[in-house]
Amino acid sequence: MYVAVKGGERAIDNAHRLLAEKRRGDPDVAEISAEQISQQLTLGVDRVMSEGSLYDRGLAALAIKQARGDMIEAVFLVRASRTTLARFGYSEPLDTGAMEITRRISATFKDLPGGQVLGPTFDYTHRLLDRALDTGAEVEPAATAPVSDDATPHVLGLLDKQGLIEPASCRPDEDQSEPGDMTRDPLTFPVDRDVRLQMLARGDEGFLLALGYSTQRGYARNHPFAGEIRVGMVEVSFVPEELGFAVCLGEIEITECEMVNQFTGSKSTPPQFTRGYGISFGHCERKAMSMAQVDRALRADELGEDRTAPAQDEEFVLSHCDNVQATGFVEHLKLPHYVDFQSELELVRRMRREQGADRQEAAE
Amino acid sequence: MTQQFTTCDRQDWMAVLARAPADLLENLWSGFDGKPSFKPLREPETGLVMVRARAGGEGAQFNMGEATVTRCSVISSTGQTGHAYVLGRDVNHARAAAEIDAGLQDGKLFADLDRDIIQPLKNAHDKARQLHRGKVAATRVDFFTLVRGEDD
């Protein structure tokens, strides 16, 4: 247990001054701006927005700078900043089918209506360090090609039309019910899929990646295919009370992943594929893919599967996926625990004394 | 005076104003002659909107995460009330958007504002979008499978 301590103010102040100096680094090297971070470390900014659960590139970039590039510290700063702002309300649900596509691929169908576009990707690079990047050489402008106006509907709709996959759409009455909000209501298990998705969307990429990986290695059998991964801009709309109609607030970048998983069937339903869903702010492909795998694994009860693996254990996954909570509890161990430890020390000494006395008695 | 615009018209121009790059919007607005004067009904205020998404893109709704939004309301000297809700924290963007929203509701100002502000913003947006689409289109990939994995 942590017991409050007093003192150390001067040392703490000086430690923070030293931190500021270390953050700045060698003053002969140009200082990095939040704007540069926002423009050039975009995927880092995206991750901080996703796990910080706040879409604001400027705040996320500043948080990365302040945190000296420590991503979890940056997520923590964004979460803290969020609590200072009032909430105007809830948006209309995003229409990701109408996304302005930057990247769209499918590992299940090679010919898609609307086509596959690779967009800006690390895929198919050789992963060799590019020393030329550090020489300030000019970047060749991106190639362009004639544009097609074909719509880009969700790929899994193709399977849905043939009844080969569980439908994504919900009944109108389900659509009327207010989704749960774990930022407002305390979590009690078991939770519904809406709250699970909310928690996974802000969950730690590394934790979800490891769990997703575990499902592929046999810890929850649901062999996945990446049905579709898409990245692009989506409009956000909101109905202000004073207007009474939906207004477009602007656009945000979203990554969406739909996994196609092993089929199930029962006496009443013929065998069909099932779905896992992942989504993130910005371009966080690994996160969206991992989230989709874990979402699918957590649907074990709903799909009548045995829960045998960590990734299927809702309470385990959801209680540990939040890196701000996790780091808070792990890192608090650094704070003074002197009183607590004193009592442990006393206890050990007493036990040793008693055991020593016992031994002596036994020897006699 | 009868209202000369539909809700749909207003949604369209509000979308154009919200999506516009803030600096371009403010430049066009500061260069516009014949503005009425405006009084704030609600000073620009930054807050949050919880963004909702749907499971599987089309299914049941869930709360995905929040976004910063700045809102502002003004009333013009000619009596129109303008509102703005804009992603981000740019108070000048929100104020300009609210003022232009009020202006566009004034039948006498509509044509000028549409020509000098809304159309240029739309054109800039379309141009940027076409350029983006062209760059993305160049990465279009046609995978073909080799004999293994094909039916025939």
PDB file of C-alpha atoms in Angstrom, chain A residues 53-56 58-59 82 85-94 96 100-103 110-112 114-119 124 142-150 154 168-170 175 178-181 183 193-194 197-198 201 233 235-236 238 240 242-243 245-252 254 256 258 275 277 279-281 291, chain B residues 5-8 10-12 14-20 42 44-73 81-90 93 101 105 125 128-146 149-150:
ATOM      1  CA  SER A  53      -9.422   7.721 -27.375  1.00  0.00           C
ATOM      2  CA  LEU A  54      -9.374  11.306 -28.598  1.00  0.00           C
ATOM      3  CA  TYR A  55      -9.226  12.384 -32.231  1.00  0.00           C
ATOM      4  CA  ASP A  56      -7.083  15.517 -32.223  1.00  0.00           C
ATOM      5  CA  GLY A  58      -2.413  18.555 -32.595  1.00  0.00           C
ATOM      6  CA  LEU A  59      -2.945  17.416 -29.003  1.00  0.00           C
ATOM      7  CA  ARG A  82      -9.771  14.865 -22.454  1.00  0.00           C
ATOM      8  CA  LEU A  85     -13.374  19.192 -21.855  1.00  0.00           C
ATOM      9  CA  ALA A  86     -17.179  19.068 -21.738  1.00  0.00           C
ATOM     10  CA  ARG A  87     -18.974  16.600 -23.949  1.00  0.00           C
ATOM     11  CA  PHE A  88     -21.472  18.068 -26.413  1.00  0.00           C
ATOM     12  CA  GLY A  89     -23.037  14.697 -27.198  1.00  0.00           C
ATOM     13  CA  TYR A  90     -22.806  11.614 -29.389  1.00  0.00           C
ATOM     14  CA  SER A  91     -22.219  11.591 -33.147  1.00  0.00           C
ATOM     15  CA  GLU A  92     -24.350   9.814 -35.676  1.00  0.00           C
ATOM     16  CA  PRO A  93     -22.808   6.400 -36.415  1.00  0.00           C
ATOM     17  CA  LEU A  94     -19.987   6.631 -38.991  1.00  0.00           C
ATOM     18  CA  THR A  96     -17.568   3.653 -43.208  1.00  0.00           C
ATOM     19  CA  GLU A 100     -12.940   8.306 -49.095  1.00  0.00           C
ATOM     20  CA  ILE A 101     -10.486   5.461 -49.595  1.00  0.00           C
ATOM     21  CA  THR A 102      -6.710   5.822 -49.149  1.00  0.00           C
ATOM     22  CA  ARG A 103      -6.040   2.108 -48.907  1.00  0.00           C
ATOM     23  CA  LYS A 110      -8.701 -10.464 -55.560  1.00  0.00           C
ATOM     24  CA  ASP A 111     -11.364  -8.790 -57.685  1.00  0.00           C
ATOM     25  CA  LEU A 112     -13.464  -6.354 -55.709  1.00  0.00           C
ATOM     26  CA  GLY A 114     -14.172  -0.590 -56.599  1.00  0.00           C
ATOM     27  CA  GLY A 115     -10.796  -2.354 -56.758  1.00  0.00           C
ATOM     28  CA  GLN A 116      -7.923  -2.900 -54.375  1.00  0.00           C
ATOM     29  CA  VAL A 117      -5.587   0.008 -53.738  1.00  0.00           C
ATOM     30  CA  LEU A 118      -2.403  -0.366 -51.743  1.00  0.00           C
ATOM     31  CA  GLY A 119      -2.140   3.270 -50.667  1.00  0.00           C
ATOM     32  CA  TYR A 124       6.250  -5.240 -49.867  1.00  0.00           C
ATOM     33  CA  ALA A 142       3.606  10.466 -55.824  1.00  0.00           C
ATOM     34  CA  ALA A 143       2.477   8.998 -59.139  1.00  0.00           C
ATOM     35  CA  THR A 144      -1.069   9.665 -60.290  1.00  0.00           C
ATOM     36  CA  ALA A 145      -3.472   7.673 -62.426  1.00  0.00           C
ATOM     37  CA  PRO A 146      -6.954   8.195 -63.856  1.00  0.00           C
ATOM     38  CA  VAL A 147      -9.629   7.986 -61.183  1.00  0.00           C
ATOM     39  CA  SER A 148     -12.587   5.627 -61.274  1.00  0.00           C
ATOM     40  CA  ASP A 149     -15.863   6.616 -59.667  1.00  0.00           C
ATOM     41  CA  ASP A 150     -16.844   3.089 -58.645  1.00  0.00           C
ATOM     42  CA  HIS A 154     -17.805  -3.410 -47.674  1.00  0.00           C
ATOM     43  CA  ALA A 168     -23.463  -7.528 -40.098  1.00  0.00           C
ATOM     44  CA  SER A 169     -26.643  -5.519 -39.961  1.00  0.00           C
ATOM     45  CA  CYS A 170     -28.750  -5.502 -36.849  1.00  0.00           C
ATOM     46  CA  ASP A 175     -30.400  -0.094 -33.589  1.00  0.00           C
ATOM     47  CA  GLU A 178     -28.448   3.284 -26.721  1.00  0.00           C
ATOM     48  CA  PRO A 179     -25.004   1.677 -26.882  1.00  0.00           C
ATOM     49  CA  GLY A 180     -23.199   1.335 -23.547  1.00  0.00           C
ATOM     50  CA  ASP A 181     -20.520   3.877 -22.678  1.00  0.00           C
ATOM     51  CA  THR A 183     -16.542   6.315 -19.927  1.00  0.00           C
ATOM     52  CA  ARG A 193     -20.283  -6.464 -27.669  1.00  0.00           C
ATOM     53  CA  ASP A 194     -20.800  -2.674 -27.912  1.00  0.00           C
ATOM     54  CA  LEU A 197     -15.668  -2.869 -28.977  1.00  0.00           C
ATOM     55  CA  GLN A 198     -15.384   0.480 -27.195  1.00  0.00           C
ATOM     56  CA  ALA A 201     -10.822   0.448 -29.688  1.00  0.00           C
ATOM     57  CA  MET A 233     -11.517   9.690 -44.482  1.00  0.00           C
ATOM     58  CA  GLU A 235     -17.472  12.238 -42.333  1.00  0.00           C
ATOM     59  CA  VAL A 236     -18.586  12.758 -38.746  1.00  0.00           C
ATOM     60  CA  PHE A 238     -23.807  15.326 -35.162  1.00  0.00           C
ATOM     61  CA  PRO A 240     -26.997  19.762 -32.179  1.00  0.00           C
ATOM     62  CA  GLU A 242     -30.525  23.861 -31.092  1.00  0.00           C
ATOM     63  CA  LEU A 243     -30.658  22.825 -34.767  1.00  0.00           C
ATOM     64  CA  PHE A 245     -30.833  18.226 -37.840  1.00  0.00           C
ATOM     65  CA  ALA A 246     -27.512  16.510 -38.538  1.00  0.00           C
ATOM     66  CA  VAL A 247     -24.548  18.718 -39.379  1.00  0.00           C
ATOM     67  CA  CYS A 248     -21.246  17.537 -40.807  1.00  0.00           C
ATOM     68  CA  LEU A 249     -18.429  18.351 -38.353  1.00  0.00           C
ATOM     69  CA  GLY A 250     -15.684  17.488 -40.815  1.00  0.00           C
ATOM     70  CA  GLU A 251     -13.805  14.322 -41.634  1.00  0.00           C
ATOM     71  CA  ILE A 252     -11.599  11.973 -39.631  1.00  0.00           C
ATOM     72  CA  ILE A 254     -10.234   5.759 -39.819  1.00  0.00           C
ATOM     73  CA  GLU A 256     -11.252  -0.562 -40.408  1.00  0.00           C
ATOM     74  CA  GLU A 258     -13.145  -7.012 -41.084  1.00  0.00           C
ATOM     75  CA  ARG A 275     -17.011 -11.944 -38.321  1.00  0.00           C
ATOM     76  CA  TYR A 277     -14.386  -6.275 -36.324  1.00  0.00           C
ATOM     77  CA  ILE A 279     -11.513  -0.040 -36.047  1.00  0.00           C
ATOM     78  CA  SER A 280      -9.148   2.727 -35.019  1.00  0.00           C
ATOM     79  CA  PHE A 281      -8.621   6.436 -35.349  1.00  0.00           C
ATOM     80  CA  MET A 291      -8.746  -5.927 -32.467  1.00  0.00           C
TER      81      MET A 291
ATOM     82  CA  PHE B   5     -33.462  27.806 -48.296  1.00  0.00           C
ATOM     83  CA  THR B   6     -34.165  24.262 -47.205  1.00  0.00           C
ATOM     84  CA  THR B   7     -32.618  22.382 -44.293  1.00  0.00           C
ATOM     85  CA  CYS B   8     -30.796  20.361 -46.914  1.00  0.00           C
ATOM     86  CA  ARG B  10     -28.111  24.607 -44.981  1.00  0.00           C
ATOM     87  CA  GLN B  11     -26.636  21.181 -44.188  1.00  0.00           C
ATOM     88  CA  ASP B  12     -24.702  21.381 -47.452  1.00  0.00           C
ATOM     89  CA  MET B  14     -22.455  23.946 -43.148  1.00  0.00           C
ATOM     90  CA  ALA B  15     -20.601  20.832 -44.343  1.00  0.00           C
ATOM     91  CA  VAL B  16     -18.563  22.911 -46.788  1.00  0.00           C
ATOM     92  CA  LEU B  17     -17.679  25.376 -44.014  1.00  0.00           C
ATOM     93  CA  ALA B  18     -16.785  22.627 -41.515  1.00  0.00           C
ATOM     94  CA  ARG B  19     -14.572  20.727 -43.979  1.00  0.00           C
ATOM     95  CA  ALA B  20     -12.787  23.832 -45.249  1.00  0.00           C
ATOM     96  CA  ARG B  42     -22.292  31.729 -27.656  1.00  0.00           C
ATOM     97  CA  PRO B  44     -16.494  29.742 -29.428  1.00  0.00           C
ATOM     98  CA  GLU B  45     -16.188  26.790 -27.055  1.00  0.00           C
ATOM     99  CA  THR B  46     -14.156  23.620 -27.483  1.00  0.00           C
ATOM    100  CA  GLY B  47     -15.602  20.356 -26.227  1.00  0.00           C
ATOM    101  CA  LEU B  48     -15.980  16.725 -27.208  1.00  0.00           C
ATOM    102  CA  VAL B  49     -18.253  14.636 -29.346  1.00  0.00           C
ATOM    103  CA  MET B  50     -18.262  10.887 -28.733  1.00  0.00           C
ATOM    104  CA  VAL B  51     -17.902   9.313 -32.177  1.00  0.00           C
ATOM    105  CA  ARG B  52     -20.106   6.315 -32.802  1.00  0.00           C
ATOM    106  CA  ALA B  53     -19.384   3.497 -35.223  1.00  0.00           C
ATOM    107  CA  ARG B  54     -21.115   0.256 -36.132  1.00  0.00           C
ATOM    108  CA  ALA B  55     -19.902  -3.307 -35.517  1.00  0.00           C
ATOM    109  CA  GLY B  56     -18.906  -4.738 -38.879  1.00  0.00           C
ATOM    110  CA  GLY B  57     -19.390  -1.273 -40.395  1.00  0.00           C
ATOM    111  CA  GLU B  58     -23.139  -1.849 -40.736  1.00  0.00           C
ATOM    112  CA  GLY B  59     -24.267  -3.473 -37.497  1.00  0.00           C
ATOM    113  CA  ALA B  60     -25.125  -2.382 -33.986  1.00  0.00           C
ATOM    114  CA  GLN B  61     -23.758   0.956 -32.788  1.00  0.00           C
ATOM    115  CA  PHE B  62     -20.951   1.403 -30.299  1.00  0.00           C
ATOM    116  CA  ASN B  63     -19.010   4.339 -28.869  1.00  0.00           C
ATOM    117  CA  MET B  64     -15.659   4.383 -30.568  1.00  0.00           C
ATOM    118  CA  GLY B  65     -13.842   7.334 -29.014  1.00  0.00           C
ATOM    119  CA  GLU B  66     -14.091  11.101 -28.745  1.00  0.00           C
ATOM    120  CA  ALA B  67     -13.079  13.957 -31.017  1.00  0.00           C
ATOM    121  CA  THR B  68     -12.495  17.614 -30.187  1.00  0.00           C
ATOM    122  CA  VAL B  69     -15.145  19.916 -31.613  1.00  0.00           C
ATOM    123  CA  THR B  70     -15.464  23.695 -31.426  1.00  0.00           C
ATOM    124  CA  ARG B  71     -18.854  25.330 -31.591  1.00  0.00           C
ATOM    125  CA  CYS B  72     -19.976  28.927 -31.900  1.00  0.00           C
ATOM    126  CA  SER B  73     -23.277  30.786 -32.327  1.00  0.00           C
ATOM    127  CA  THR B  81     -28.740  33.213 -36.175  1.00  0.00           C
ATOM    128  CA  GLY B  82     -25.690  31.299 -37.348  1.00  0.00           C
ATOM    129  CA  HIS B  83     -24.305  28.136 -35.792  1.00  0.00           C
ATOM    130  CA  ALA B  84     -21.106  26.222 -36.328  1.00  0.00           C
ATOM    131  CA  TYR B  85     -19.833  22.860 -35.082  1.00  0.00           C
ATOM    132  CA  VAL B  86     -16.374  22.113 -36.422  1.00  0.00           C
ATOM    133  CA  LEU B  87     -13.889  19.300 -35.660  1.00  0.00           C
ATOM    134  CA  GLY B  88     -10.783  20.491 -33.868  1.00  0.00           C
ATOM    135  CA  ARG B  89      -9.962  23.409 -31.586  1.00  0.00           C
ATOM    136  CA  ASP B  90      -9.789  26.334 -34.001  1.00  0.00           C
ATOM    137  CA  HIS B  93     -12.676  28.652 -37.848  1.00  0.00           C
ATOM    138  CA  ASP B 101     -23.937  30.464 -41.770  1.00  0.00           C
ATOM    139  CA  GLN B 105     -29.593  32.690 -44.428  1.00  0.00           C
ATOM    140  CA  HIS B 125     -12.037  20.669 -51.685  1.00  0.00           C
ATOM    141  CA  ALA B 128      -7.655  18.342 -53.329  1.00  0.00           C
ATOM    142  CA  ARG B 129      -9.900  15.293 -53.381  1.00  0.00           C
ATOM    143  CA  GLN B 130      -9.255  14.604 -57.084  1.00  0.00           C
ATOM    144  CA  LEU B 131      -5.515  14.892 -56.545  1.00  0.00           C
ATOM    145  CA  HIS B 132      -5.730  12.483 -53.600  1.00  0.00           C
ATOM    146  CA  ARG B 133      -7.849  10.053 -55.620  1.00  0.00           C
ATOM    147  CA  GLY B 134      -5.386  10.180 -58.504  1.00  0.00           C
ATOM    148  CA  LYS B 135      -2.474   9.315 -56.218  1.00  0.00           C
ATOM    149  CA  VAL B 136      -4.439   6.490 -54.620  1.00  0.00           C
ATOM    150  CA  ALA B 137      -5.569   5.199 -58.033  1.00  0.00           C
ATOM    151  CA  ALA B 138      -1.915   4.834 -59.067  1.00  0.00           C
ATOM    152  CA  THR B 139      -1.548   2.218 -56.298  1.00  0.00           C
ATOM    153  CA  ARG B 140      -4.430   0.127 -57.609  1.00  0.00           C
ATOM    154  CA  VAL B 141      -3.306  -3.456 -57.704  1.00  0.00           C
ATOM    155  CA  ASP B 142      -4.481  -6.327 -59.853  1.00  0.00           C
ATOM    156  CA  PHE B 143      -3.361  -9.497 -58.175  1.00  0.00           C
ATOM    157  CA  PHE B 144      -3.467 -12.631 -60.265  1.00  0.00           C
ATOM    158  CA  THR B 145      -3.079 -16.087 -58.886  1.00  0.00           C
ATOM    159  CA  LEU B 146      -0.777 -18.612 -60.487  1.00  0.00           C
ATOM    160  CA  GLY B 149      -5.132 -21.946 -56.306  1.00  0.00           C
ATOM    161  CA  GLU B 150      -7.079 -21.409 -59.560  1.00  0.00           C
TER     162      GLU B 150
END
